[in-house]
CSV table of C-alpha atoms and ligand atoms in Angstrom, one decimal:
chain,number,residue,atom,x,y,z
N,289,MET,CA,-19.6,42.1,70.2
N,290,GLU,CA,-20.5,38.6,68.8
N,291,SER,CA,-16.7,38.3,67.7
N,292,ARG,CA,-16.0,38.4,71.5
N,293,LEU,CA,-17.6,35.1,71.9
N,294,SER,CA,-15.5,31.9,72.5
N,295,SER,CA,-14.9,29.4,69.7
N,296,ARG,CA,-17.4,27.3,71.4
N,297,ALA,CA,-20.3,29.6,70.5
N,298,ASP,CA,-19.7,28.4,66.9
N,299,LEU,CA,-19.5,24.8,67.8
N,300,ILE,CA,-22.9,24.6,69.6
N,301,LEU,CA,-25.5,22.5,67.9
N,302,ASP,CA,-28.7,24.3,67.3
N,303,SER,CA,-31.6,22.3,69.0
N,304,CYS,CA,-35.1,23.2,68.1
N,305,ILE,CA,-36.6,21.7,71.4
N,306,MET,CA,-37.0,25.0,73.4
N,307,ARG,CA,-38.3,26.8,70.2
N,308,LEU,CA,-40.8,24.0,69.7
N,309,ILE,CA,-42.1,24.2,73.4
N,310,ALA,CA,-42.7,27.9,72.6
N,311,VAL,CA,-44.7,27.4,69.2
N,312,ALA,CA,-46.6,24.5,70.9
N,313,LYS,CA,-47.9,26.9,73.7
N,314,ARG,CA,-49.6,29.1,71.1
N,315,PRO,CA,-53.2,29.1,71.3
N,316,GLY,CA,-55.2,26.4,69.4
N,317,MET,CA,-51.9,24.4,68.8
N,318,ILE,CA,-51.9,20.5,69.4
N,319,SER,CA,-48.4,19.4,70.2
N,320,PHE,CA,-46.9,15.9,69.5
N,321,ALA,CA,-43.6,17.2,69.5
N,322,THR,CA,-41.9,17.8,72.8
N,323,GLY,CA,-40.8,15.4,75.6
N,324,LEU,CA,-43.1,16.8,78.2
N,325,PRO,CA,-44.7,14.4,80.7
N,326,ASP,CA,-48.4,14.4,81.2
N,327,ASN,CA,-49.5,17.5,83.4
N,328,SER,CA,-52.3,15.7,84.9
N,329,LEU,CA,-50.0,13.0,86.3
N,330,PHE,CA,-48.1,15.5,88.6
N,331,ASP,CA,-48.9,14.8,92.4
N,332,THR,CA,-49.3,18.3,93.3
N,333,GLU,CA,-50.9,17.5,96.6
N,334,GLY,CA,-48.3,15.1,97.6
N,335,LEU,CA,-45.5,17.6,96.6
N,336,ARG,CA,-47.3,20.4,98.5
N,337,ARG,CA,-47.5,18.2,101.6
N,338,ALA,CA,-43.7,17.4,101.3
N,339,ALA,CA,-42.9,21.1,100.8
N,340,ASP,CA,-44.8,22.0,103.9
N,341,GLU,CA,-43.2,19.5,106.0
N,342,VAL,CA,-39.7,20.8,104.9
N,343,LEU,CA,-40.6,24.0,105.6
N,344,SER,CA,-42.3,23.6,108.9
N,345,GLY,CA,-39.9,20.9,110.3
N,346,ASP,CA,-37.1,21.5,112.6
N,347,ASP,CA,-34.5,22.0,109.9
N,348,ALA,CA,-36.4,24.4,107.7
N,349,LYS,CA,-33.6,26.8,107.8
N,350,GLY,CA,-31.1,24.2,106.9
N,351,ALA,CA,-33.4,23.5,103.9
N,352,LEU,CA,-32.8,27.0,102.5
N,353,GLN,CA,-29.1,26.9,103.1
N,354,TYR,CA,-26.4,25.8,100.9
N,355,GLY,CA,-25.9,21.9,101.1
N,356,GLU,CA,-23.2,19.3,100.3
N,357,ALA,CA,-21.8,19.6,96.8
N,358,GLU,CA,-22.7,15.8,96.0
N,359,GLY,CA,-26.3,16.5,97.3
N,360,LEU,CA,-28.4,15.4,100.2
N,361,PRO,CA,-27.2,12.2,101.7
N,362,SER,CA,-30.7,10.7,102.5
N,363,LEU,CA,-31.8,11.4,98.9
N,364,ARG,CA,-28.7,9.7,97.5
N,365,LYS,CA,-29.3,6.8,99.7
N,366,ARG,CA,-32.9,6.3,98.3
N,367,ILE,CA,-31.5,6.6,94.8
N,368,ALA,CA,-28.6,4.1,95.5
N,369,ASP,CA,-31.1,1.6,97.0
N,370,ARG,CA,-33.4,1.8,94.1
N,371,CYS,CA,-30.5,1.7,91.7
N,372,ARG,CA,-29.2,-1.6,93.1
N,373,LYS,CA,-32.7,-3.1,93.4
N,374,GLU,CA,-33.7,-2.2,89.8
N,375,THR,CA,-30.6,-2.2,87.7
N,376,GLY,CA,-28.2,-4.5,89.3
N,377,ILE,CA,-25.5,-1.8,89.6
N,378,ARG,CA,-23.5,-2.2,92.9
N,379,ALA,CA,-23.6,1.4,93.7
N,380,THR,CA,-23.5,2.8,97.4
N,381,TRP,CA,-25.1,6.2,98.1
N,382,GLU,CA,-21.5,7.8,97.9
N,383,ASN,CA,-21.6,6.9,94.1
N,384,ILE,CA,-24.7,9.1,93.5
N,385,LEU,CA,-23.9,12.8,92.7
N,386,LEU,CA,-27.0,14.9,92.5
N,387,THR,CA,-27.4,17.4,89.7
N,388,ASN,CA,-29.9,20.1,88.2
N,389,GLY,CA,-31.6,17.6,85.9
N,390,SER,CA,-29.7,14.8,84.2
N,391,GLN,CA,-29.0,17.2,81.3
N,392,GLU,CA,-26.5,18.9,83.6
N,393,CYS,CA,-24.6,15.5,83.6
N,394,PHE,CA,-24.0,15.5,79.8
N,395,ASP,CA,-22.3,18.9,80.1
N,396,LEU,CA,-20.2,17.8,83.1
N,397,LEU,CA,-19.2,14.6,81.4
N,398,GLY,CA,-18.2,16.5,78.2
N,399,LYS,CA,-16.1,18.9,80.4
N,400,MET,CA,-14.5,15.9,82.1
N,401,PHE,CA,-13.7,13.8,79.1
N,402,LEU,CA,-13.7,15.8,75.8
N,403,ASP,CA,-11.0,17.9,74.4
N,404,PRO,CA,-11.5,19.4,70.8
N,405,GLY,CA,-11.0,16.7,68.1
N,406,ASP,CA,-11.7,13.9,70.6
N,407,SER,CA,-14.3,11.6,69.4
N,408,ILE,CA,-17.7,10.4,70.9
N,409,ALA,CA,-19.7,7.4,69.8
N,410,VAL,CA,-23.4,8.2,69.7
N,411,GLU,CA,-26.5,6.4,68.8
N,412,ASN,CA,-28.0,7.4,65.3
N,413,PRO,CA,-30.5,8.7,65.9
N,414,GLY,CA,-29.6,10.0,69.4
N,415,TYR,CA,-31.1,12.3,72.2
N,416,LEU,CA,-30.6,15.9,70.6
N,417,GLY,CA,-30.4,17.5,74.0
N,418,ALA,CA,-27.3,15.5,74.9
N,419,LEU,CA,-25.8,15.8,71.5
N,420,GLN,CA,-26.1,19.7,71.9
N,421,ALA,CA,-24.4,19.6,75.4
N,422,TYR,CA,-21.5,17.5,74.0
N,423,SER,CA,-21.1,19.7,70.9
N,424,VAL,CA,-19.9,22.6,72.9
N,425,TYR,CA,-16.7,20.7,73.5
N,426,GLY,CA,-16.1,20.2,69.8
N,427,PRO,CA,-15.9,16.4,69.6
N,428,ARG,CA,-16.1,14.3,66.5
N,429,MET,CA,-19.3,12.4,66.7
N,430,ILE,CA,-19.2,8.8,65.4
N,431,GLY,CA,-22.7,7.7,64.6
N,432,VAL,CA,-23.8,4.0,65.4
N,433,ASP,CA,-27.1,3.2,63.7
N,434,LEU,CA,-29.7,2.2,66.3
N,435,LEU,CA,-31.7,-0.8,65.0
N,436,ASP,CA,-34.9,-2.3,66.3
N,437,HIS,CA,-33.2,-4.1,69.3
N,438,GLY,CA,-30.0,-2.1,69.9
N,439,PRO,CA,-27.0,-0.6,68.2
N,440,ASP,CA,-25.7,-2.2,64.9
N,441,MET,CA,-22.9,-4.1,66.5
N,442,ARG,CA,-20.5,-4.0,63.5
N,443,GLN,CA,-20.7,-0.1,63.5
N,444,LEU,CA,-20.3,-0.1,67.2
N,445,GLU,CA,-17.1,-2.3,66.9
N,446,SER,CA,-15.8,-0.2,64.1
N,447,ALA,CA,-16.5,3.0,66.1
N,448,LEU,CA,-14.7,1.6,69.2
N,449,SER,CA,-11.6,0.9,67.1
N,450,GLU,CA,-11.2,4.6,66.8
N,451,SER,CA,-11.0,4.8,70.5
N,452,PRO,CA,-13.7,7.4,71.2
N,453,LYS,CA,-13.6,8.8,74.9
N,454,LEU,CA,-17.3,8.1,75.5
N,455,PHE,CA,-20.2,6.2,74.0
N,456,TYR,CA,-23.5,7.9,74.8
N,457,SER,CA,-26.4,5.5,74.8
N,458,ILE,CA,-29.9,5.1,76.0
N,459,PRO,CA,-30.8,1.3,76.3
N,460,ASN,CA,-34.4,1.9,77.7
N,461,HIS,CA,-37.1,3.4,75.6
N,462,GLN,CA,-34.8,5.7,73.7
N,463,ASN,CA,-35.7,9.4,72.9
N,464,PRO,CA,-36.2,9.9,70.0
N,465,SER,CA,-37.0,6.2,68.8
N,466,GLY,CA,-38.6,4.6,71.8
N,467,VAL,CA,-36.3,1.5,71.0
N,468,SER,CA,-35.0,-0.5,73.9
N,469,TYR,CA,-31.9,-2.9,73.7
N,470,SER,CA,-32.5,-6.6,74.0
N,471,GLU,CA,-30.7,-8.6,76.6
N,472,SER,CA,-28.3,-10.0,74.1
N,473,ALA,CA,-27.5,-6.5,72.8
N,474,ARG,CA,-26.9,-5.3,76.4
N,475,ARG,CA,-24.4,-8.3,77.1
N,476,GLU,CA,-22.6,-7.6,73.7
N,477,VAL,CA,-22.3,-3.9,74.2
N,478,SER,CA,-21.0,-4.2,77.7
N,479,GLU,CA,-18.5,-6.8,76.7
N,480,MET,CA,-17.4,-4.6,73.9
N,481,ILE,CA,-17.2,-1.6,76.2
N,482,SER,CA,-15.1,-3.5,78.9
N,483,GLY,CA,-12.6,-4.5,76.3
N,484,SER,CA,-12.0,-0.9,75.4
N,485,GLU,CA,-10.9,2.4,76.9
N,486,THR,CA,-14.3,4.0,76.3
N,487,VAL,CA,-16.6,5.1,79.0
N,488,ILE,CA,-20.3,4.4,78.3
N,489,VAL,CA,-22.7,7.2,79.4
N,490,GLU,CA,-25.9,5.1,80.1
N,491,ASP,CA,-28.8,7.6,80.1
N,492,ASP,CA,-31.7,6.2,82.0
N,493,ALA,CA,-34.1,9.0,81.8
N,494,TYR,CA,-37.0,6.7,80.8
N,495,GLY,CA,-35.8,3.5,82.7
N,496,GLU,CA,-38.6,3.6,85.2
N,497,LEU,CA,-41.2,4.1,82.5
N,498,GLY,CA,-41.3,0.6,81.1
N,499,TYR,CA,-45.1,-0.2,81.0
N,500,ARG,CA,-44.4,-3.8,82.3
N,501,GLY,CA,-41.3,-2.8,84.4
N,502,ARG,CA,-37.8,-2.4,83.4
N,503,ALA,CA,-36.7,-3.3,79.9
N,504,GLY,CA,-33.5,-5.0,81.1
N,505,LYS,CA,-30.4,-5.1,83.1
N,506,ALA,CA,-28.2,-1.9,83.1
N,507,LEU,CA,-25.2,-1.9,81.0
N,508,SER,CA,-23.5,-0.4,84.0
N,509,SER,CA,-24.2,-3.5,85.9
N,510,MET,CA,-22.0,-5.5,83.5
N,511,THR,CA,-19.0,-3.0,83.0
N,512,ASN,CA,-17.0,-0.8,85.3
N,513,ASN,CA,-16.3,1.8,82.3
N,514,SER,CA,-19.6,3.5,82.8
N,515,VAL,CA,-21.5,6.4,84.2
N,516,MET,CA,-25.4,6.0,84.5
N,517,THR,CA,-27.4,9.1,84.5
N,518,GLY,CA,-30.9,9.1,85.9
N,519,SER,CA,-33.6,11.7,86.7
N,520,PHE,CA,-37.0,12.3,88.4
N,521,SER,CA,-38.3,14.5,85.4
N,522,LYS,CA,-40.1,12.0,83.5
N,523,ILE,CA,-41.9,10.2,86.6
N,524,ILE,CA,-42.3,13.0,89.3
N,525,SER,CA,-41.5,16.5,87.9
N,526,PRO,CA,-39.2,18.1,85.6
N,527,GLY,CA,-39.6,21.4,87.0
N,528,MET,CA,-37.9,20.3,90.2
N,529,ARG,CA,-34.7,19.6,88.2
N,530,ILE,CA,-33.3,16.7,90.1
N,531,GLY,CA,-31.1,14.3,88.2
N,532,TRP,CA,-28.1,12.3,89.2
N,533,MET,CA,-25.1,10.5,87.9
N,534,THR,CA,-24.0,7.0,89.3
N,535,VAL,CA,-20.3,7.4,89.3
N,536,PRO,CA,-17.7,4.4,89.5
N,537,ASP,CA,-15.1,4.9,92.3
N,538,TRP,CA,-12.3,5.5,90.1
N,539,LEU,CA,-14.1,8.7,88.6
N,540,LEU,CA,-15.7,10.0,91.9
N,541,PRO,CA,-13.1,12.5,93.3
N,542,LYS,CA,-12.7,14.2,89.8
N,543,ALA,CA,-16.5,14.3,89.1
N,544,THR,CA,-17.2,15.7,92.5
N,545,GLN,CA,-14.6,18.5,92.0
N,546,PHE,CA,-16.1,19.2,88.4
N,547,LEU,CA,-19.6,19.3,89.9
N,548,GLU,CA,-18.6,21.8,92.6
N,549,ALA,CA,-16.7,24.2,90.0
N,550,PHE,CA,-19.8,24.0,87.8
N,551,CYS,CA,-22.6,24.8,90.2
N,552,LEU,CA,-21.3,24.6,93.9
N,553,GLN,CA,-24.2,22.1,94.3
N,554,ALA,CA,-27.7,21.4,92.9
N,555,GLY,CA,-30.6,22.9,94.5
N,556,SER,CA,-30.9,21.6,98.1
N,557,PHE,CA,-34.5,22.8,98.8
N,558,THR,CA,-35.9,20.7,96.0
N,559,GLN,CA,-33.8,17.9,97.0
N,560,ARG,CA,-35.3,17.8,100.6
N,561,VAL,CA,-38.8,18.1,99.1
N,562,MET,CA,-38.2,15.2,96.9
N,563,ASP,CA,-36.7,13.3,99.8
N,564,ARG,CA,-39.9,13.7,101.9
N,565,PHE,CA,-42.0,12.8,98.9
N,566,LEU,CA,-40.1,9.6,98.5
N,567,ALA,CA,-40.4,8.9,102.1
N,568,ARG,CA,-44.1,8.9,101.9
N,569,ASN,CA,-44.2,6.9,98.7
N,570,ASP,CA,-43.5,3.3,97.9
N,571,MET,CA,-41.9,3.6,94.4
N,572,ASP,CA,-43.5,0.7,92.8
N,573,ALA,CA,-47.0,1.6,94.1
N,574,TYR,CA,-46.3,5.2,92.9
N,575,LEU,CA,-45.3,4.1,89.4
N,576,LYS,CA,-47.9,1.7,88.7
N,577,PRO,CA,-50.7,4.0,87.8
N,578,ILE,CA,-48.3,6.2,85.9
N,579,ARG,CA,-47.0,3.3,83.8
N,580,ALA,CA,-50.6,2.2,83.2
N,581,GLU,CA,-51.7,5.6,82.1
N,582,TYR,CA,-48.8,6.0,79.5
N,583,LEU,CA,-49.5,2.5,78.1
N,584,ARG,CA,-53.3,3.4,77.8
N,585,LYS,CA,-52.3,6.7,76.0
N,586,LYS,CA,-49.8,4.9,73.7
N,587,ASN,CA,-52.4,2.3,72.7
N,588,LEU,CA,-54.9,5.1,72.1
N,589,PHE,CA,-52.5,7.0,69.9
N,590,SER,CA,-51.3,4.0,67.9
N,591,ASP,CA,-55.0,2.9,67.2
N,592,LEU,CA,-55.7,6.6,66.0
N,593,MET,CA,-52.6,6.2,63.9
N,594,GLU,CA,-53.7,2.9,62.5
N,595,ASP,CA,-57.1,4.4,61.6
N,596,MET,CA,-56.0,7.7,60.1
N,597,LEU,CA,-52.5,7.5,58.7
N,598,PRO,CA,-51.7,6.2,55.2
N,599,GLU,CA,-50.5,2.6,54.5
N,600,SER,CA,-47.2,4.0,53.2
N,601,PHE,CA,-46.3,5.4,56.8
N,602,SER,CA,-44.8,2.9,59.2
N,603,TRP,CA,-44.1,3.2,63.0
N,604,ASN,CA,-43.1,1.0,65.9
N,605,ASP,CA,-44.9,-0.1,69.2
N,606,PRO,CA,-42.6,0.8,72.1
N,607,ASP,CA,-43.0,-0.9,75.4
N,608,GLY,CA,-42.2,2.2,77.6
N,609,GLY,CA,-41.4,5.8,77.4
N,610,MET,CA,-43.2,8.6,75.5
N,611,PHE,CA,-42.4,8.4,71.8
N,612,ILE,CA,-43.4,6.6,68.7
N,613,TRP,CA,-41.0,6.7,65.8
N,614,LEU,CA,-42.8,7.5,62.4
N,615,ARG,CA,-41.2,6.6,59.0
N,616,THR,CA,-42.7,8.4,55.9
N,617,PRO,CA,-41.8,6.4,52.6
N,618,GLU,CA,-38.2,5.9,51.8
N,619,GLY,CA,-36.8,8.9,49.7
N,620,THR,CA,-39.5,11.3,51.1
N,621,ASP,CA,-38.5,14.5,53.1
N,622,ALA,CA,-40.5,14.3,56.3
N,623,MET,CA,-40.0,18.0,56.9
N,624,ARG,CA,-42.7,18.7,54.3
N,625,LEU,CA,-45.2,16.7,56.6
N,626,VAL,CA,-44.0,18.8,59.6
N,627,ASP,CA,-44.7,22.0,57.7
N,628,ALA,CA,-48.1,20.8,56.4
N,629,ALA,CA,-48.9,19.7,60.0
N,630,LEU,CA,-47.9,23.0,61.4
N,631,GLU,CA,-50.3,24.8,58.8
N,632,ARG,CA,-52.9,22.9,60.6
N,633,LYS,CA,-51.8,23.8,64.0
N,634,VAL,CA,-50.2,20.4,64.9
N,635,VAL,CA,-46.6,20.5,66.1
N,636,LEU,CA,-44.4,17.7,65.1
N,637,MET,CA,-40.7,17.1,65.9
N,638,PRO,CA,-38.8,16.2,62.7
N,639,GLY,CA,-36.4,13.0,63.2
N,640,LYS,CA,-33.4,14.5,61.3
N,641,PRO,CA,-32.0,16.8,63.9
N,642,PHE,CA,-31.5,13.6,66.1
N,643,HIS,CA,-29.1,12.0,63.5
N,644,VAL,CA,-25.6,12.6,62.6
N,645,ARG,CA,-26.4,11.1,59.1
N,646,GLY,CA,-29.8,10.3,57.4
N,647,GLY,CA,-33.1,10.3,59.0
N,648,ASP,CA,-34.8,12.7,56.3
N,649,ASN,CA,-38.0,10.5,56.4
N,650,THR,CA,-38.4,10.2,60.1
N,651,VAL,CA,-40.7,12.1,62.7
N,652,ARG,CA,-40.8,11.7,66.5
N,653,LEU,CA,-44.3,11.6,68.0
N,654,ASN,CA,-45.0,12.3,71.6
N,655,PHE,CA,-48.2,10.7,72.9
N,656,ALA,CA,-47.7,11.5,76.5
N,657,THR,CA,-48.4,15.3,76.5
N,658,ALA,CA,-51.7,15.7,74.7
N,659,SER,CA,-55.3,14.8,76.4
N,660,ASP,CA,-57.4,12.2,74.7
N,661,GLU,CA,-59.4,14.9,72.8
N,662,GLU,CA,-56.4,16.6,71.6
N,663,MET,CA,-55.0,13.3,70.5
N,664,GLU,CA,-58.0,12.6,68.3
N,665,GLU,CA,-58.3,16.2,66.9
N,666,GLY,CA,-54.5,16.3,66.3
N,667,MET,CA,-54.7,13.0,64.4
N,668,ARG,CA,-57.6,14.1,62.3
N,669,ARG,CA,-55.5,17.2,61.3
N,670,LEU,CA,-52.5,15.1,60.8
N,671,ARG,CA,-54.3,12.8,58.4
N,672,GLU,CA,-55.1,16.0,56.4
N,673,ALA,CA,-51.5,17.0,56.5
N,674,ALA,CA,-50.5,13.4,55.3
N,675,SER,CA,-52.8,13.6,52.4
N,676,ALA,CA,-51.3,17.1,51.4
N,677,PHE,CA,-47.7,15.6,51.9
N,678,LEU,CA,-48.4,12.5,49.7
W,1170,LIG,C1,-33.3,11.0,76.9
W,1170,LIG,C2,-33.1,12.1,77.9
W,1170,LIG,N1,-32.2,12.3,78.6
W,1170,LIG,C3,-32.1,13.2,79.5
W,1170,LIG,C4,-33.0,14.3,79.4
W,1170,LIG,C5,-32.9,15.4,80.4
W,1170,LIG,O1,-33.9,15.5,81.3
W,1170,LIG,P1,-33.7,16.3,82.7
W,1170,LIG,O2,-32.6,17.2,82.6
W,1170,LIG,O3,-34.9,16.7,83.0
W,1170,LIG,O4,-33.5,15.2,83.9
W,1170,LIG,C6,-34.1,14.1,78.5
W,1170,LIG,C7,-35.3,15.2,78.6
W,1170,LIG,O5,-36.2,15.2,77.7
W,1170,LIG,C8,-34.2,13.0,77.8
W,1170,LIG,O6,-35.2,12.8,77.0
């Protein structure tokens, strides 16, 4: 019966993310592989109270009913207020469309913009989950190398000369590399985009996880050819599946229609719970200990790397997010390190699948999920794996 599947079934990129999550759950495994936030930071008590308030309030039945296609207005207002204050984007609550996680936005944007054979510019490396979502629509992906402070501008210029429909970018604490764009890179990218017919998809999944605050102004505050995507997954809970798109006025009617056709609406119950939760929490105060804890974990993790990994390995020092980007010596195949680590029950995410070209000697390391003890034990095992690899 497989022959009855659509041609899109052959186009979809293989992503190992969910498989890795399953492997990482096996007994005795230590995972540096996935993008899961630290469980211990979930505010279960605060969310329980918020859910209680929703279910015991005057409009409990309304919370269990269908809601507006665009999402709960009061939550959209909170998001728009935060967005204006933090990113400089002049969005009103009507520009915010709520989705089931921000992952859904990539599929929606693919549906809205991409016909087979169209092109999309992507960071190289780029976030695999989004590349997988776009791949279904059969675009030609033009890789733009991501350097230490933003995209390679010459490559971006050349990519834009091919008039791609979209440029997918993560300017803050990128997954997988941890890189953030510098202020000048942000200005340059938004100027280039403004002078083109390309729409930038600015993925802000880690924007609130800068250890010392936001890494910089949003590209979407400097150009109107843009959609920003956001999420509560990395700061409050991925299980609640609440993401959003900040959509410019010119795209709003179509985006709303697409959203409605796609899922009618994102889950209204979790939106109400999130709305209550946010009403009780000042966002900056709420984020302070979370940012501090991820900074502490990043420092511990990189100290362990410094102590235990060979000198021929190199890595960066991100100022936010959950990932460190590891390079094994030029010309080596980091997949062998991933295999050697797996034999020692440490799960790593190879860097290659995030690339449209190159990346053989790269590995993405997540320092957010493991406990301190797991980090120490995992790094000891990784040291052994590295010796075997070399
Ligand atoms: C860069 C980036 N964007 C988007 C997502 C999707 O997150 P969600 O659908 O939970 O909002 C992730 C998840 O790991 C991510 O790393």
